Short mmCIF file of C-alpha atoms and ligand atoms in Angstrom, two decimals:
data_model
loop_
_atom_site.label_atom_id
_atom_site.label_comp_id
_atom_site.label_asym_id
_atom_site.label_seq_id
_atom_site.Cartn_x
_atom_site.Cartn_y
_atom_site.Cartn_z
CA UNK A 186 -20.02 31.92 -7.32
CA UNK A 187 -16.39 32.74 -6.77
CA UNK A 188 -14.58 31.00 -3.94
CA UNK A 189 -13.28 32.93 -0.95
CA UNK A 190 -10.35 32.06 1.44
CA UNK A 191 -12.94 31.49 4.18
CA UNK A 192 -15.41 29.28 2.19
CA UNK A 193 -12.46 26.91 0.98
CA UNK A 194 -10.93 26.88 4.54
CA UNK A 195 -14.24 25.85 6.06
CA UNK A 196 -14.73 23.16 3.79
CA UNK A 197 -11.16 21.81 4.21
CA UNK A 198 -11.75 21.79 8.02
CA UNK A 199 -15.21 20.14 7.91
CA UNK A 200 -14.14 17.50 5.20
CA UNK A 201 -10.82 16.47 6.66
CA UNK A 202 -10.85 17.31 10.39
CA UNK A 203 -7.65 19.29 10.15
CA UNK A 204 -7.54 21.97 12.98
CA UNK A 205 -8.60 25.28 11.51
CA UNK A 206 -5.39 27.08 12.70
CA UNK A 207 -3.34 24.72 10.36
CA UNK A 208 -5.22 25.72 7.23
CA UNK A 209 -3.57 28.82 6.24
CA UNK A 210 -3.48 30.49 2.81
CA UNK A 211 0.05 28.98 2.23
CA UNK A 212 -1.60 25.40 2.74
CA UNK A 213 -4.45 26.11 0.37
CA UNK A 214 -1.99 27.23 -2.23
CA UNK A 215 -0.07 23.94 -1.67
CA UNK A 216 -3.32 21.89 -2.10
CA UNK A 217 -4.14 23.85 -5.33
CA UNK A 218 -0.53 22.83 -6.59
CA UNK A 219 -0.48 19.30 -5.31
CA UNK A 220 -3.85 17.74 -4.44
CA UNK A 221 -2.03 14.77 -3.01
CA UNK A 222 -1.02 16.97 -0.17
CA UNK A 223 -4.72 17.04 0.78
CA UNK A 224 -4.64 13.27 1.36
CA UNK A 225 -1.46 13.46 3.47
CA UNK A 226 -3.09 16.14 5.66
CA UNK A 227 -6.36 14.11 5.98
CA UNK A 228 -4.46 11.00 7.03
CA UNK A 229 -2.51 13.03 9.68
CA UNK A 230 -5.59 15.24 10.67
CA UNK A 231 -5.59 14.03 14.31
CA UNK A 232 -1.86 13.84 14.79
CA UNK A 233 -0.70 17.20 15.65
CA UNK A 234 2.93 16.50 15.54
CA UNK A 235 2.71 15.16 12.07
CA UNK A 236 0.62 18.12 10.86
CA UNK A 237 3.50 20.36 12.29
CA UNK A 238 5.96 18.47 10.05
CA UNK A 239 3.75 18.43 7.12
CA UNK A 240 2.98 22.13 7.53
CA UNK A 241 6.12 23.64 8.87
CA UNK A 242 6.18 27.08 10.81
CA UNK A 243 6.58 29.30 7.78
CA UNK A 244 3.37 27.69 6.03
CA UNK A 245 1.48 28.44 9.43
CA UNK A 246 2.53 31.96 9.89
CA UNK A 247 -0.49 34.04 9.57
CA UNK A 248 0.28 37.07 11.57
CA UNK A 249 -1.43 39.44 8.85
CA UNK A 250 -4.77 37.75 7.56
CA UNK A 251 -4.86 40.24 4.82
CA UNK A 252 -1.50 39.63 3.56
CA UNK A 253 -2.37 35.88 3.62
CA UNK A 254 -5.50 36.43 1.86
CA UNK A 255 -3.60 37.94 -0.95
CA UNK A 256 -1.23 35.03 -1.40
CA UNK A 257 -4.12 32.59 -2.25
CA UNK A 258 -5.35 33.99 -5.47
CA UNK A 259 -8.94 33.45 -6.72
CA UNK A 260 -7.43 30.91 -9.30
CA UNK A 261 -5.66 28.84 -6.64
CA UNK A 262 -8.53 29.04 -4.32
CA UNK A 263 -10.80 27.80 -7.15
CA UNK A 264 -8.19 25.02 -7.81
CA UNK A 265 -7.90 24.04 -4.21
CA UNK A 266 -11.67 23.85 -3.85
CA UNK A 267 -11.83 21.68 -7.09
CA UNK A 268 -9.39 19.20 -5.63
CA UNK A 269 -11.28 19.03 -2.43
CA UNK A 270 -14.59 18.61 -4.23
CA UNK A 271 -13.39 15.82 -6.55
CA UNK A 272 -12.06 13.90 -3.68
CA UNK A 273 -15.01 14.48 -1.54
CA UNK A 274 -17.32 13.47 -4.51
CA UNK A 275 -15.45 10.19 -4.63
CA UNK A 276 -16.20 9.59 -0.95
CA UNK A 277 -12.41 10.03 -0.25
CA UNK A 278 -12.23 6.78 -1.98
CA UNK A 279 -9.26 4.65 -2.55
CA UNK A 280 -9.05 2.17 -5.59
CA UNK A 281 -9.21 -1.55 -5.20
CA UNK A 282 -6.19 -3.78 -4.97
CA UNK A 283 -6.43 -5.01 -8.64
CA UNK A 284 -6.38 -1.34 -9.81
CA UNK A 285 -3.81 -0.32 -7.36
CA UNK A 286 -1.64 -3.20 -8.56
CA UNK A 287 -2.10 -2.24 -12.10
CA UNK A 288 -1.06 1.47 -11.60
CA UNK A 289 1.88 0.23 -9.54
CA UNK A 290 3.07 -2.03 -12.42
CA UNK A 291 2.82 0.83 -14.91
CA UNK A 292 4.88 3.17 -12.63
CA UNK A 293 7.58 0.32 -12.16
CA UNK A 294 8.12 0.40 -15.77
CA UNK A 295 8.07 4.18 -16.02
CA UNK A 296 11.45 6.01 -16.79
CA UNK A 297 9.98 8.96 -14.52
CA UNK A 298 10.05 6.76 -11.57
CA UNK A 299 12.72 8.14 -9.20
CA UNK A 300 14.45 7.74 -5.74
CA UNK A 301 13.24 10.11 -3.20
CA UNK A 302 15.80 12.80 -2.27
CA UNK A 303 18.08 11.40 0.39
CA UNK A 304 17.65 14.60 2.53
CA UNK A 305 13.90 14.57 2.59
CA UNK A 306 12.49 14.09 5.94
CA UNK A 307 8.96 14.19 4.55
CA UNK A 308 9.26 11.34 2.10
CA UNK A 309 10.66 9.22 5.05
CA UNK A 310 7.68 10.10 7.22
CA UNK A 311 5.58 9.21 4.47
CA UNK A 312 7.04 5.70 4.22
CA UNK A 313 8.84 6.03 1.05
CA UNK A 314 11.71 3.55 1.24
CA UNK A 315 15.21 5.28 1.04
CA UNK A 316 17.16 4.34 -2.01
CA UNK A 317 14.17 2.65 -3.60
CA UNK A 318 12.44 4.07 -6.70
CA UNK A 319 9.09 5.32 -5.38
CA UNK A 320 8.59 8.95 -6.31
CA UNK A 321 7.18 10.14 -9.61
CA UNK A 322 9.62 12.32 -11.24
CA UNK A 323 6.92 14.45 -12.84
CA UNK A 324 4.74 15.38 -9.81
CA UNK A 325 6.99 14.51 -6.95
CA UNK A 326 4.42 12.26 -5.33
CA UNK A 327 5.22 9.01 -3.62
CA UNK A 328 3.55 6.68 -6.14
CA UNK A 329 2.68 4.15 -3.57
CA UNK A 330 0.40 6.82 -2.07
CA UNK A 331 -0.80 8.38 -5.10
CA UNK A 332 -1.87 5.31 -6.86
CA UNK A 333 -4.33 4.43 -3.95
CA UNK A 334 -6.41 7.61 -4.50
CA UNK A 335 -9.22 7.18 -6.91
CA UNK A 336 -9.13 10.74 -7.83
CA UNK A 337 -5.42 10.97 -8.89
CA UNK A 338 -4.07 10.66 -12.30
CA UNK A 339 -0.80 9.92 -13.84
CA UNK A 340 0.75 13.19 -14.88
CA UNK A 341 2.61 11.79 -17.99
CA UNK A 342 0.40 13.04 -20.97
CA UNK A 343 2.93 12.32 -23.65
CA UNK A 344 0.73 9.46 -24.75
CA UNK A 345 -2.65 10.98 -24.01
CA UNK A 346 -4.39 13.49 -21.77
CA UNK A 347 -5.36 10.90 -19.30
CA UNK A 348 -1.81 9.81 -18.53
CA UNK A 349 -0.34 6.36 -18.47
CA UNK A 350 -2.78 4.74 -15.87
CA UNK A 351 -5.65 5.41 -18.37
CA UNK A 352 -7.44 2.02 -19.08
S1 SF4 B 630 2.66 8.43 -12.03
FE1 SF4 B 630 2.90 8.20 -14.34
S2 SF4 B 630 4.66 9.38 -14.78
FE2 SF4 B 630 4.75 9.23 -12.58
S3 SF4 B 630 5.86 7.36 -12.45
FE3 SF4 B 630 3.82 6.59 -12.41
S4 SF4 B 630 3.61 6.17 -14.65
FE4 SF4 B 630 5.38 7.30 -14.50
#
């Protein structure tokens, strides 16, 4: 069965508690491109002010529903649904401290670990320390957050499809 905008939106709302009006086609597209965005949204689901920062006005504008529906292509809807399904299947789970420390140590030694952009308000709000290397240069995720999620993978496949965190 192919995914529809409404079916994916309904699942995101019921799984995360994000108010429906925030789950626009633009947001679903972003989730498809960056599954970690889903965890940021879920963490802020009941904090409207944070949601407004994570989902700026241009992403929330949905004056023309049909137009929005065209933005999220079937491929992107499928990917967003897949990210949500993987995370839900894991029970929205986090890894234990030992696995978290192991992943962080691998990141610390990785050439892709970068400093967050100085001007980025979002990284600051997510707790990324300014000036410290805390962002993965390949995916743009804060590795301190990314490494906690059981469903996340290191994106560096230069040494194997499963990335550097693979055991
Ligand atoms: S997630 Fe992977 S590629 Fe990114 S900084 Fe960590 S080890 Fe490097």
